[in-house]
XYZ file of C-alpha atoms in Angstrom:
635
model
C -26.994 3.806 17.861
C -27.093 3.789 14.209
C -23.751 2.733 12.391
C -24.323 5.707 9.835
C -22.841 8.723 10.519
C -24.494 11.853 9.382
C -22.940 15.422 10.075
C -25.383 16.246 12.356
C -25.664 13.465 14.481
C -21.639 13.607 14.623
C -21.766 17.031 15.742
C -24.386 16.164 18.928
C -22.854 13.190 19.817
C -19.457 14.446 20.716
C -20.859 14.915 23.810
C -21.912 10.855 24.429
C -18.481 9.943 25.226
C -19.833 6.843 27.217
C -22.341 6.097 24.557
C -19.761 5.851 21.840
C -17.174 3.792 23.177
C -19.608 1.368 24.788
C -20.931 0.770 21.386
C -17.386 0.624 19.720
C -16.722 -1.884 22.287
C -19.699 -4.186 21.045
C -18.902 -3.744 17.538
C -15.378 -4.849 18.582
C -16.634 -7.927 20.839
C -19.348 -9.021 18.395
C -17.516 -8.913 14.633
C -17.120 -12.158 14.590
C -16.540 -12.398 11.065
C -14.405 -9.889 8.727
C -16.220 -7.014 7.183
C -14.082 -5.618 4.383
C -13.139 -2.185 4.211
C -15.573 -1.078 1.550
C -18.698 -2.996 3.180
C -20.280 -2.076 6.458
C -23.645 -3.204 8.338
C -26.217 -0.573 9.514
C -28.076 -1.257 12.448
C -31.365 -2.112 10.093
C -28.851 -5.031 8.948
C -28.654 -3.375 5.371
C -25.014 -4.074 3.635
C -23.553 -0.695 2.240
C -21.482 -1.337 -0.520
C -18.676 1.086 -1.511
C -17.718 1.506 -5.435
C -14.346 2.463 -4.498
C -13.201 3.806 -7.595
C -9.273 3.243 -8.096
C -8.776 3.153 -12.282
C -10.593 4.394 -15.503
C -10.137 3.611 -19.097
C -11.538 4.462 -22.419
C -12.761 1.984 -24.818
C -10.921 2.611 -28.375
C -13.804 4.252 -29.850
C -13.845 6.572 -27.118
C -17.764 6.017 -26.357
C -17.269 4.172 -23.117
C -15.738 4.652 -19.665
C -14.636 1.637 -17.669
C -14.192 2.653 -13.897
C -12.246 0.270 -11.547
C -14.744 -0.309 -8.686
C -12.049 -1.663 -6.248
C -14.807 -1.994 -3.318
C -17.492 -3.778 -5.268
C -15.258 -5.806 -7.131
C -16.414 -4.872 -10.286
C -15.964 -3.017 -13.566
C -18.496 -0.440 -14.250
C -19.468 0.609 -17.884
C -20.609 3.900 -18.510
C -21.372 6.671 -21.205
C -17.999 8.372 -22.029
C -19.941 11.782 -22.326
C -23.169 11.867 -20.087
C -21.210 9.374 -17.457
C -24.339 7.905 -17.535
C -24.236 3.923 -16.090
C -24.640 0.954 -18.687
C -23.579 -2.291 -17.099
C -21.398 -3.163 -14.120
C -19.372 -6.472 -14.548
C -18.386 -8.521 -11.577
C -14.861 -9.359 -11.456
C -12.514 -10.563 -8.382
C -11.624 -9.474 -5.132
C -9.951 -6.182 -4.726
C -9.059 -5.462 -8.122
C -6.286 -2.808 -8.730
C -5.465 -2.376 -12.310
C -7.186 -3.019 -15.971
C -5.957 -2.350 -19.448
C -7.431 -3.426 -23.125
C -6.198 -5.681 -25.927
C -4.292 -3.732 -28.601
C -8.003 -4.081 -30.658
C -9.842 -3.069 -27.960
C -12.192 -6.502 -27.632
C -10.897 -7.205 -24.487
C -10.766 -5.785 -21.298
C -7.907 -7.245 -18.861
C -8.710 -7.147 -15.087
C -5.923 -7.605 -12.516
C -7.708 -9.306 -9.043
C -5.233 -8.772 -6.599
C -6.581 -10.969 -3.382
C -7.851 -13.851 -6.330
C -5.001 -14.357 -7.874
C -6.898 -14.116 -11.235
C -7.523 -11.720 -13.858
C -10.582 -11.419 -15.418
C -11.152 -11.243 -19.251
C -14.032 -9.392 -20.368
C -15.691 -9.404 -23.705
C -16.069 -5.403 -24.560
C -18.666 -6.397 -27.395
C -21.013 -8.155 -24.888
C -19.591 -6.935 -21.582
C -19.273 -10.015 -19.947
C -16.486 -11.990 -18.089
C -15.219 -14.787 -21.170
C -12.643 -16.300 -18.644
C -11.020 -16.282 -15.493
C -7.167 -17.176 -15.526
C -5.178 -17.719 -12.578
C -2.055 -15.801 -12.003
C 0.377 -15.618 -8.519
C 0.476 -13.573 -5.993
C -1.265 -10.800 -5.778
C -1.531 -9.340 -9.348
C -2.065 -5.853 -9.151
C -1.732 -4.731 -12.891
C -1.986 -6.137 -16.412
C -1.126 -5.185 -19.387
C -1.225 -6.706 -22.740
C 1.275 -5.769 -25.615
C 0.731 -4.996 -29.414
C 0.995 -8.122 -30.841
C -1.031 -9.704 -28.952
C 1.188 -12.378 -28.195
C 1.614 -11.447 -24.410
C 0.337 -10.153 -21.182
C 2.119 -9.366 -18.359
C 0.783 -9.083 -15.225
C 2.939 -7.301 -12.279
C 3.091 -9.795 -9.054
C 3.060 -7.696 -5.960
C 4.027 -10.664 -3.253
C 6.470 -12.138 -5.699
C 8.225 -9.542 -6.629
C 7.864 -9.904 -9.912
C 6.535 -9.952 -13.487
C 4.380 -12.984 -14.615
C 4.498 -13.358 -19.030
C 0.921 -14.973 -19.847
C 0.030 -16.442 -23.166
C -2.387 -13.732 -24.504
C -4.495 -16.345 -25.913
C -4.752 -19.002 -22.647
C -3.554 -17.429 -19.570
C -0.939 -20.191 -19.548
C 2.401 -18.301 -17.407
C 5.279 -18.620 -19.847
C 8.040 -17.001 -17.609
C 8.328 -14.601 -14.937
C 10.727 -11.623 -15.078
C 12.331 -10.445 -11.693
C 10.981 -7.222 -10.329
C 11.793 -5.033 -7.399
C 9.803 -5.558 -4.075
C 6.549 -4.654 -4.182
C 5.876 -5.020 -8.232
C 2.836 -2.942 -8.789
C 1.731 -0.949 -11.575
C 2.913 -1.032 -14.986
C 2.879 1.347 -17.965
C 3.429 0.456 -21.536
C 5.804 3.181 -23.579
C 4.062 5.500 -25.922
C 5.230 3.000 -28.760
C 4.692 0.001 -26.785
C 7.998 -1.005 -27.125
C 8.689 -1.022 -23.265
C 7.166 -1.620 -19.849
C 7.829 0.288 -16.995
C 7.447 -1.497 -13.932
C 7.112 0.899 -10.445
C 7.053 -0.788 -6.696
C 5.362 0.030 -3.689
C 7.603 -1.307 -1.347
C 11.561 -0.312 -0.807
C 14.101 -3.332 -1.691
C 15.736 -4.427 1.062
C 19.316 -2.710 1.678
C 21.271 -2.756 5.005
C 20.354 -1.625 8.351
C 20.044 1.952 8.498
C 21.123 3.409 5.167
C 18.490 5.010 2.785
C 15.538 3.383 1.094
C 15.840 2.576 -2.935
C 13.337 0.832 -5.669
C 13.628 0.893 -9.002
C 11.780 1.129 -12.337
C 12.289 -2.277 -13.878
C 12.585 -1.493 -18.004
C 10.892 -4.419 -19.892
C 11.714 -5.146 -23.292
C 8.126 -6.048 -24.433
C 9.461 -7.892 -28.108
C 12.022 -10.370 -26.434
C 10.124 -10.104 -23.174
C 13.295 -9.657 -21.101
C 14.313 -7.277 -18.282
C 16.102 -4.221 -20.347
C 17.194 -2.046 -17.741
C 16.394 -1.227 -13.776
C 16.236 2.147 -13.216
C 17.287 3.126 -9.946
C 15.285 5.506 -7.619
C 17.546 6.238 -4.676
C 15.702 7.205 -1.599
C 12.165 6.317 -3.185
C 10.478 3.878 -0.905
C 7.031 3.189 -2.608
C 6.352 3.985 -6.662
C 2.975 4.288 -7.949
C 1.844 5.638 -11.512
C 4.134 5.913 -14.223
C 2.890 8.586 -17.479
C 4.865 9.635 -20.377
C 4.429 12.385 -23.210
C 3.038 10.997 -26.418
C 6.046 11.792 -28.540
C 7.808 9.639 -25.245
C 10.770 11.520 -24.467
C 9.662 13.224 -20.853
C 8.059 10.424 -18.337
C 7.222 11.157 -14.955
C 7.272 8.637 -11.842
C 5.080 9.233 -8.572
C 6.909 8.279 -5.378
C 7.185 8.941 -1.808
C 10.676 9.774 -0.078
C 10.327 9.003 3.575
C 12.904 10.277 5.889
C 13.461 7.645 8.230
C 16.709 7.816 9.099
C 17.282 11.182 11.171
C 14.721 10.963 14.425
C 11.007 11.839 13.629
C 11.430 14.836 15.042
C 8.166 17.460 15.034
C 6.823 18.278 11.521
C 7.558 21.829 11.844
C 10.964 20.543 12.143
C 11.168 19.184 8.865
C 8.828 16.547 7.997
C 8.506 12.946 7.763
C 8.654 12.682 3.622
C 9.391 14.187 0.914
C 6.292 13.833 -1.975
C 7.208 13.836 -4.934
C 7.861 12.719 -8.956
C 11.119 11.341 -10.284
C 11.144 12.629 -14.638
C 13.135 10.624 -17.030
C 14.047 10.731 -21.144
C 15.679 12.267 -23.327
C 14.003 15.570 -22.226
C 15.844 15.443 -19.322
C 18.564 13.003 -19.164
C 19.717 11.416 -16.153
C 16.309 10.565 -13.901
C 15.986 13.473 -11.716
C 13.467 13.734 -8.603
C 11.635 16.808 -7.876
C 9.683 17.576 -4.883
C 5.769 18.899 -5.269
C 5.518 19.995 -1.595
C 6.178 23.512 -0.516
C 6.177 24.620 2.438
C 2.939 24.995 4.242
C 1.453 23.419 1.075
C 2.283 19.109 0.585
C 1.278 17.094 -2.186
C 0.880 14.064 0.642
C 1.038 10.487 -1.244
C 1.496 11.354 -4.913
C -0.261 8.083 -6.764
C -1.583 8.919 -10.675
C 0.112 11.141 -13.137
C -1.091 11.999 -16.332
C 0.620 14.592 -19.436
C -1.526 16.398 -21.817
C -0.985 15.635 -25.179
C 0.922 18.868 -26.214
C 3.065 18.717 -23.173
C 2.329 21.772 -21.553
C 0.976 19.956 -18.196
C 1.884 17.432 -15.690
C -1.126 16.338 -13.437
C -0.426 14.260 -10.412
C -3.339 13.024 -7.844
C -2.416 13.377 -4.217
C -3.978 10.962 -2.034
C -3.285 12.417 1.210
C -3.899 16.069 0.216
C -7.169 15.250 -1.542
C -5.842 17.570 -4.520
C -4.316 17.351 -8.140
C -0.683 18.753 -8.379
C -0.739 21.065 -11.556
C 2.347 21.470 -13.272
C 3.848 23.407 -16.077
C 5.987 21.282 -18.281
C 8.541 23.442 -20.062
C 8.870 25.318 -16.440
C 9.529 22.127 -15.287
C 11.782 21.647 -17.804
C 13.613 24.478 -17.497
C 14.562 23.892 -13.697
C 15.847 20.765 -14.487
C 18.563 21.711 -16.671
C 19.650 25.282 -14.880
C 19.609 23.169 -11.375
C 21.061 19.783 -11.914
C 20.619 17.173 -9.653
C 18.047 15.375 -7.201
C 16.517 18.673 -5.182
C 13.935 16.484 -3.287
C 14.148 17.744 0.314
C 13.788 22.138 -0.692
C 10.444 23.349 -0.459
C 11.296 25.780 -2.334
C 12.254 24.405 -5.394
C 8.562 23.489 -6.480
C 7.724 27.358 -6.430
C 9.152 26.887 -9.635
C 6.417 24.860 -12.110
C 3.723 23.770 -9.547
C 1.130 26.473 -10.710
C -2.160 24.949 -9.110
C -3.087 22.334 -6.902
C -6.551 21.368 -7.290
C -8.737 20.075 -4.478
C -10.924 16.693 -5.086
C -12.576 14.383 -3.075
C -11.198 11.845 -0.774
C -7.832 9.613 -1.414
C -7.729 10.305 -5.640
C -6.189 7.869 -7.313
C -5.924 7.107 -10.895
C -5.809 10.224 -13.190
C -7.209 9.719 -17.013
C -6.831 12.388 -19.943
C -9.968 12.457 -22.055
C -9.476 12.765 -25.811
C -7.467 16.240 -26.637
C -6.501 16.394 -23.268
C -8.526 19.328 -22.322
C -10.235 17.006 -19.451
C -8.764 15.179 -16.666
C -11.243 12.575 -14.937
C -10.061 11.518 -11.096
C -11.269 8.133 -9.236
C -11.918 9.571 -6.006
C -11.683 6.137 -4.426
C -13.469 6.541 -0.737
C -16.131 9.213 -1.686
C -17.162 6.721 -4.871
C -16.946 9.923 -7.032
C -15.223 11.304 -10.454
C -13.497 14.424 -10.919
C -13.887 16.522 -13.814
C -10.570 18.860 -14.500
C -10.501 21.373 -16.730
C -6.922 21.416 -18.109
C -7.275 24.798 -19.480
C -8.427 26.249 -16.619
C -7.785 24.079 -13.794
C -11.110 23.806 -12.416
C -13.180 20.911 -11.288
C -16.250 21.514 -13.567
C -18.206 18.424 -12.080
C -18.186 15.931 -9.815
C -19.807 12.702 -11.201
C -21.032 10.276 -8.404
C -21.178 6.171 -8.736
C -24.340 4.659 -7.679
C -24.229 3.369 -4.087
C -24.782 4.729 -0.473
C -24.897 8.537 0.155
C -23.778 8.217 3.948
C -21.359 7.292 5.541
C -20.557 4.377 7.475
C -18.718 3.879 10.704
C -16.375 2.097 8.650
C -15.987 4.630 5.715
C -15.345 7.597 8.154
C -12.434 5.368 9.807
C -11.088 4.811 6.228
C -11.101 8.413 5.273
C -9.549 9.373 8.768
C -6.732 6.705 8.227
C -5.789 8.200 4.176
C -6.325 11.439 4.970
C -3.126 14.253 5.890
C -5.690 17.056 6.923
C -5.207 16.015 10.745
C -1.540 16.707 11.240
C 0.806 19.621 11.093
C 0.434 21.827 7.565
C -1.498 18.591 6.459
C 2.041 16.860 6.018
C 1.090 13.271 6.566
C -1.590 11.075 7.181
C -1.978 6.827 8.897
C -1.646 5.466 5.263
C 2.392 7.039 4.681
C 3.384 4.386 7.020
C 1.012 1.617 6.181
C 0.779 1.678 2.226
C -2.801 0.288 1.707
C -3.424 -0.503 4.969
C -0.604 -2.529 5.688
C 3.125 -1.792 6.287
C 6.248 0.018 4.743
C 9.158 -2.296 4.617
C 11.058 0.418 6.662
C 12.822 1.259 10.603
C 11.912 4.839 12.087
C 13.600 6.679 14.992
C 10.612 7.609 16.886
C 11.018 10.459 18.908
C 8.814 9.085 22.394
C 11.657 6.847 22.842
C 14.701 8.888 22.820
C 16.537 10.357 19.512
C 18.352 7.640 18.238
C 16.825 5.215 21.049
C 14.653 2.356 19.777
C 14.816 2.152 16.445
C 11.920 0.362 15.215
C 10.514 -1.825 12.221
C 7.447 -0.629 10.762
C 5.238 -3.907 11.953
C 2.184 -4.628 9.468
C -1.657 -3.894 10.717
C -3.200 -6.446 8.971
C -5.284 -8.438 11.150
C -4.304 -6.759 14.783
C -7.262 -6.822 15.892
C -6.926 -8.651 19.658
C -3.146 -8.155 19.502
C -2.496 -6.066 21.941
C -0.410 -4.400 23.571
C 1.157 -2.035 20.738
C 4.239 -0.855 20.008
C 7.565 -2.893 20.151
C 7.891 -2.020 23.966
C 4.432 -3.167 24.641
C 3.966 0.707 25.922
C 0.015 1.195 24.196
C -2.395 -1.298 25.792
C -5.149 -0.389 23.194
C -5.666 1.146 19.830
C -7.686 4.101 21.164
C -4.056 4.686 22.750
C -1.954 3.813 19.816
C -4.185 5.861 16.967
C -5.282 8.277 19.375
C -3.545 10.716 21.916
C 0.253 8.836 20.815
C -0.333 9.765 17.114
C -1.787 12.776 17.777
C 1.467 14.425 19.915
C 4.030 12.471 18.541
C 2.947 12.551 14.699
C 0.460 14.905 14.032
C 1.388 17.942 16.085
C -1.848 19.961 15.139
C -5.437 18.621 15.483
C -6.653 16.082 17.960
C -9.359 13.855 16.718
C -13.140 13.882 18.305
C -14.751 11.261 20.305
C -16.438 10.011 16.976
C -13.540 10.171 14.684
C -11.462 8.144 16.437
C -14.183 5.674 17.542
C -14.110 5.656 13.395
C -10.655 5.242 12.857
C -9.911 2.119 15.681
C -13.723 0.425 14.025
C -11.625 0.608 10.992
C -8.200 -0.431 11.883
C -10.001 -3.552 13.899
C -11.750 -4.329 10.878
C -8.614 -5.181 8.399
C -8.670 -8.586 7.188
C -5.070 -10.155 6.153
C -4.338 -10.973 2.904
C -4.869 -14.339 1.786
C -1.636 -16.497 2.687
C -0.001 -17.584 -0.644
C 1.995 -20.440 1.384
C -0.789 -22.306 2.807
C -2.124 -25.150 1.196
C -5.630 -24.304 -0.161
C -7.251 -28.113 1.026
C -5.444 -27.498 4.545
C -2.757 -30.751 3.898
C 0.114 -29.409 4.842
C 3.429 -30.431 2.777
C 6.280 -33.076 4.355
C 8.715 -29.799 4.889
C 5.670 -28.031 6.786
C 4.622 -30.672 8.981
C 8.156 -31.085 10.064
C 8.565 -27.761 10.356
C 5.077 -27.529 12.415
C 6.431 -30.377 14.591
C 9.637 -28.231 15.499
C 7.859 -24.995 15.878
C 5.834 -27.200 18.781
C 8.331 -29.294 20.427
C 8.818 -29.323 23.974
C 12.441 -31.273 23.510
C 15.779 -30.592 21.867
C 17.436 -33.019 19.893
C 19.172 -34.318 22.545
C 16.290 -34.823 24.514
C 16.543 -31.910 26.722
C 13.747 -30.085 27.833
C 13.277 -26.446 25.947
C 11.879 -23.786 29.007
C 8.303 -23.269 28.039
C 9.435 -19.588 28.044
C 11.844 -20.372 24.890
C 9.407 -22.422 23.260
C 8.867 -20.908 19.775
C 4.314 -22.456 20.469
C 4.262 -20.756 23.833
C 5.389 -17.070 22.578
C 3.540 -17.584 19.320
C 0.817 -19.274 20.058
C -2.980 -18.843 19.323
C -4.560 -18.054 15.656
C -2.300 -15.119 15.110
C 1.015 -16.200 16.517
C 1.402 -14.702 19.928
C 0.858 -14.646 23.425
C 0.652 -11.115 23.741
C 3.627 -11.307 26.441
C 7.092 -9.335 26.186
C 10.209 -11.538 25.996
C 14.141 -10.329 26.442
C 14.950 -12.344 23.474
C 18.920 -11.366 23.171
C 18.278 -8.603 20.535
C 18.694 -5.746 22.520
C 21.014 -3.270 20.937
C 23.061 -0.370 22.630
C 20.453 2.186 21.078
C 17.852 0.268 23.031
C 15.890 1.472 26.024
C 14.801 -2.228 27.000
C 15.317 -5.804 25.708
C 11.396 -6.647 26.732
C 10.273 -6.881 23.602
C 6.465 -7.608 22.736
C 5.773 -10.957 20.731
C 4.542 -9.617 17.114
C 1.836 -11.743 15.480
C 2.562 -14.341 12.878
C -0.295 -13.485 10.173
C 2.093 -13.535 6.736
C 5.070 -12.895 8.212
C 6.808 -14.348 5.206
C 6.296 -11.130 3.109
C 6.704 -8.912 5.796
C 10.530 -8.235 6.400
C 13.157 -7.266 7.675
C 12.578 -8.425 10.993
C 13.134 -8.465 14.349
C 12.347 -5.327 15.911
C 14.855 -2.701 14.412
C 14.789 -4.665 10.973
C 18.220 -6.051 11.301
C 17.018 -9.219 10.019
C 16.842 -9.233 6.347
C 15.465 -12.852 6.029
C 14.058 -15.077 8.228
C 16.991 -17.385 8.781
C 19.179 -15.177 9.708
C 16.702 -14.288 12.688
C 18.380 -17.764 14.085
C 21.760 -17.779 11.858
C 22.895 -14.578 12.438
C 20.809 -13.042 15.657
C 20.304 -15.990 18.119
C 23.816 -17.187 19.408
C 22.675 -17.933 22.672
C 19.625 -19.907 22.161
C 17.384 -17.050 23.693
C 14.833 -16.805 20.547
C 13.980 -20.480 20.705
C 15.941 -23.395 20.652
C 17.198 -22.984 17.384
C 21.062 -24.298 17.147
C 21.061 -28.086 17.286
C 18.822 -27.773 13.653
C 20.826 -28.370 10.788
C 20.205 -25.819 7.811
C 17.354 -28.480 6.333
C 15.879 -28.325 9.643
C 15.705 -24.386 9.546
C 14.320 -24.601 6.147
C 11.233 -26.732 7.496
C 11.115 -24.344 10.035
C 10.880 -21.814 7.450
C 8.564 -23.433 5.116
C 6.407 -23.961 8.303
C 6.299 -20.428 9.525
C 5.450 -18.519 5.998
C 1.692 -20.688 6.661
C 0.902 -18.665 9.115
C-alpha cells in the first residue's frame, strides 16, 4: 500500500479495514528513526518535502517576497508581483519567525530547534553567518539603530539582546512563559512581546499571560500587560498612526467540566485591542455561535484603519473585521465580553475561507491585498481587502499529494471534525505539544479527576494513555474517546484516523536544552543520576524496587508503563493508580503531578511526598534535591 493518499483511493479503501491497520502497524513497528512532521517516505522510497509556509515579508523596495518555509527549513525568495520563485535559502531547523535590518540588507532568521538565527545577505541571498542564541528562538527582530536584536526565547522564558553587529548576547530581559513572537511599534520605539503558554498561577484559578512592553532605546522591560484568562498569544499588529493594536489569543475554559460543546464550548477565540483608541486592553470574542474563529494566530490592519484581518488556524478562514464598528462597541459596552457569541455580530462582517492551518497574515503595499501562509497545504492566499475575496491561491513548489503523514497533520489542526467546528487536537497541544493547563474531563465524573494536560512529544511506545491508564492505544485515545467526549459530531474514517495516530507516533521531542551536547554529564548530574538509581537510602536501608524513582522511570523515555498509588490522590479523585508519565523534557513541562498541583519540580518531593510514597526522597538535603533536579531536566 502506497503511503500517498489520493481522494480516490481514500474513498475505496474505507472498506480495507484489515489492510489499513496492518500496514499502520508496520509503519509503527518499523520507524526506527524520526521522520519529521513535514517529511514523509513513499513506498518508492522518495522523500516528500513539505514547504510549510508559516511567515512572509517584503523586502524594502517592495520587489521581493520572503516566505518562511518552516518544513524545508528554508527561506524562499520570490517575485513580489508574479510570485514567481527566485532562490530558496537554507536556514535551520524549524524556523518560526524572520524580520529585516532597518536598511533592508539583512534578513534575520529565528531557528527555533538550532538555537541559531540565520543572517542572510538580501543583496546576494545567501546565509553571511550563523549566531547561536538559547532556547528555542522563535522570533527576531532588529531595532532602528541598528545597535540591537532581540530575539524572543520560547524555553527560557525570555528575551535574549544580541549585538546587531556579532550575535554576541548582551542581556536577557524576563518574559512571560512561552516568549514567542514579537512586534516592533509603528515607530519602533517598543516591542511587544506575546506568549504561547499561560504563566503559572495556583491550582485551579484562571489562566493569564501577558504582553511584555520593551523599551527598545534603553532595552529594558517597560511595562507587562496583563491578559487575564488568555492562555496562549500569538500575532501582535497595530495601526500605522499606532494608537489601536490588536492581540490574537485563545481563552480556554478549563475550569467548569468539559461538558458537551453544544453546552458551551471549550474556548473562547478571540483578540484582546489596546491604545489610546481604546483605553484599557479589552478582549473581544470573534466566534459566534454556530460560526468559531478556532485558533486565532496572525492579525494584520489596513493602512487606513478600516479593517482588522485575523487568520484562524482551526477554522481554515480569515476573520474580517470592521474597525470603527469595532470601535464603536468598545466604548458603548465596556469591559472584557469574551464568552457572548453574540457580541461579535457586531464588526465581524466576513470570514474568509483559506487553505489548511493559516498562519501569518501580510498587507501588501496600500493594503488593498492580504497574502496568507497556508502552512500544511504549502500555499498563499490572495485577499482582496476591498472585497473580501480570495482572488488566487499561489502554490510553493513541492509535492501535490498527500502523505500519510500530511493527512494526520491536517486532521490533528483542523476544528472541522467536532461540534459547529468548535475545536480541533492542536487547542490542547499548541504545536504539537502541550498547554500548560488542568481540565475537568467529563468521562471521569464532573469535578472528578482533574487532570494536567501531559505533553505528546515523543509518546510513541508509551502506552497506556490517560492519567488512569484507561486507553491502551492511540487508535483508542485519538479515536472513539475524542470523538464522544470532545468532538460530539463527526467520527473519523478508517483512513483518517490511521492518518492522525501515523502522525501523532511520528512527533519527535524537542532537543533537550539541559543535556550536555558531548554526553559528559556535569558533577551535580552525575550525582543526581546516581540518586535517581540507587537501590539504598542514606542510612543504608533498602528502597522497595516499587519506590525506586529507575524502576517507575526507567527505559529511554522514563517509564515503565505501570500505574503506581503514589500518595497524590485527592478527594476529587476516582483512583490513586496513577500511570507513570514519560520523562522526555520534563523540565519545561509543568505543573506537575497529575492535577498540576505541582508548580515546580521540588515541590513534587517538598511539598507532595510526606510519606516517602513517590520515591525515597526525605533523607536528601535541599543540595541533594537540586542534583536530583539538575539530573532529571536531562532527560
Amino acid at each position: 500500500m502506497s503511503l500517498l493518499r489520493s481522494g480516490s483511493a481514500r474513498a475505496a479503501a474505507v472498506t480495507a479495514v484489515v489492510l489499513v491497520c496492518s500496514w499502520a502497524i508496520a509503519v509503527w513497528k518499523d520507524s526506527g528513526t524520526v521522520v519529521s512532521a513535514a517529511t514523509s517516505r513513499a513506498q518508492t522510497g522518495e522523500v516528500l518535502e513539505y514547504a510549510s509556509p508559516v511567515e512572509m515579508l517584503f523586502s524594502l523596495s517592495g520587489r521581493q517576497l520572503y516566505v518562511l518555509c518552516q518544513g524545508t527549513g528554508e527561506v524562499r525568495v520570490l517575485d513580489a508581483t508574479t510570485y514567481a520563485e527566485r532562490k530558496r535559502i537554507q536556514v535551520g531547523r524549524s524556523p518560526r519567525g524572520l524580520s529585516l535590518s532597518a536598511n533592508g540588507e539583512l534578513l534575520y532568521v529565528a531557528n527555533s530547534w538550532d538555537d541559531t538565527i540565520s543572517v542572510i545577505d538580501t543583496k546576494n541571498l545567501s546565509v553571511s553567518a550563523t549566531w547561536p542564541v538559547s532556547a528555542e528562538p522563535s522570533s527576531v527582530v532588529a531595532d532602528r539603530t541598528g545597535r540591537y536584536i532581540y530575539v524572543a526565547n520560547r524555553i527560557s522564558n525570555d528575551v535574549a539582546v544580541l549585538d546587531a553587529r556579532t550575535g554576541m548576547e548582551e542581556k536577557r530581559l524576563a518574559a512571560g512563559r512561552g516568549a514567542s513572537y514579537i512586534t516592533a511599534s509603528p515607530d519602533a520605539s517598543k516591542l511587544y512581546v506575546t506568549h504561547v503558554y499561560p504563566n503559572l498561577t495556583p491550582l485551579r484559578t484562571a489562566p493569564e499571560s501577558e504582553i511584555t512592553v520593551i523599551d527598545v532605546r534603553r532595552a529594558v522591560v517597560a511595562e507587562r500587560i496583563a491578559l487575564p484568562y488568555i492562555a496562549h498569544g500569538f500575532h501582535v499588529t497595530f495601526s500605522a498612526d499606532g494608537n489601536l493594536g490588536a492581540a490574537a489569543g485563545l481563552h480556554p475554559k478549563n475550569l467548569p467540566p468539559l461538558a458537551h460543546l453544544e453546552h458551551g464550548g471549550a474556548f473562547a477565540d478571540s483578540i484582546t485591542v489596546f491604545g489610546s483608541d481604546v483605553g484599557q486592553p479589552v478582549e473581544l470574542p470573534l466566534d459566534e455561535l454556530e460560526r468559531y474563529s478556532v485558533r486565532p494566530f496572525g492579525v494584520a490592519i489596513t493602512p487606513d484603519k478600516s479593517r482588522l484581518f485575523v487568520t484562524c488556524g482551526g477554522s481554515e478562514e480569515v476573520t474580517v473585521i470592521d474597525v470603527p464598528r469595532m470601535l464603536r462597541y468598545v466604548h458603548a459596552h465596556p469591559g472584557s465580553h469574551a464568552t457572548d457569541l453574540s457580541a461579535s455580530a457586531n464588526y465581524v462582517v466576513a470570514r474568509v475561507k483559506v487553505g489548511h492551518d493559516p498562519r501569518g497574515a501580510l498587507l501588501a503595499r496600500g493594503g488593498t491585498k492580504l497574502l496568507v501562509a497556508n502552512r500544511l497545504d504549502d500555499t498563499m492566499s490572495v485577499i482582496d481587502t476591498r472585497t473580501n475575496r480570495v482572488t488566487s491561491t499561489v502554490p510553493l513548489a513541492g509535492p501535490r499529494e498527500n502523505s500519510v503523514l500530511r493527512n494526520g497533520e491536517q486532521t490533528f489542526y483542523t476544528a472541522r471534525y467536532s461540534f459547529q467546528g468548535q475545536i480541533g487536537c492542536a487547542n490542547c497541544h499548541i504545536d504539537s505539544t502541550f498547554d500548560g493547563l488542568q481540565w475537568d474531563l467529563e468521562p471521569d465524573g464532573f469535578g472528578r479527576d482533574i487532570v494536567d494536560n501531559r505533553p505528546i512529544e515523543a509518546v510513541k511506545d508509551t502506552e497506556p494513555y490517560k492519567w488512569n491508564g484507561g486507553n491502551p492505544n492511540l487508535p483508542t485515545e485519538c479515536g472513539p474517546r475524542t470523538e464522544k467526549f470532545f468532538w460530539r459530531a463527526e467520527n473519523y474514517d478508517d483512513l483518517t484516523l490511521t492518518d492522525l495516530v501515523v502522525y501523532v507516533r511520528s512527533l519527535p521531542p524537542r532537543p533537550n536544552r539541559s543535556r550536555p551536547a558531548n554526553g559528559e554529564f556535569s558533577a551535580a548530574q552525575e550525582r543526581g543520576r546516581a540518586l535517581f538509581n540507587r537501590t539504598t537510602d542514606k542510612f543504608h536501608n533498602p528502597i522497595a524496587e516499587g519506590n525506586r524513582c529507575g524502576y517507575c522511570h526507567s527505559g529511554a523515555k522514563g517509564t515503565n508503563q505501570k500505574s503506581f498509588d503514589v500518595g497524590t490522590k485527592r478527594a476529587s479523585d476516582n483512583t490513586g493508580l496513577l500511570d507513570t508519565p514519560q520523562l522526555i523534557n520534563i523540565a519545561i513541562t509543568g505543573p506537575y503531578l497529575h492535577d498540576g498541583s505541582a508548580q515546580t519540580l521540588e515541590q513534587i518531593w517538598t511539598v507532595f511526598n510526606p510519606e516517602d510514597k513517590h520515591g525515597r526522597t526525605n533523607d536528601l538535603t535541599k543540595d541533594e534535591l537540586n542534583d536530583l533536579i539538575e539530573y532529571l531536566r536531562t532527560r
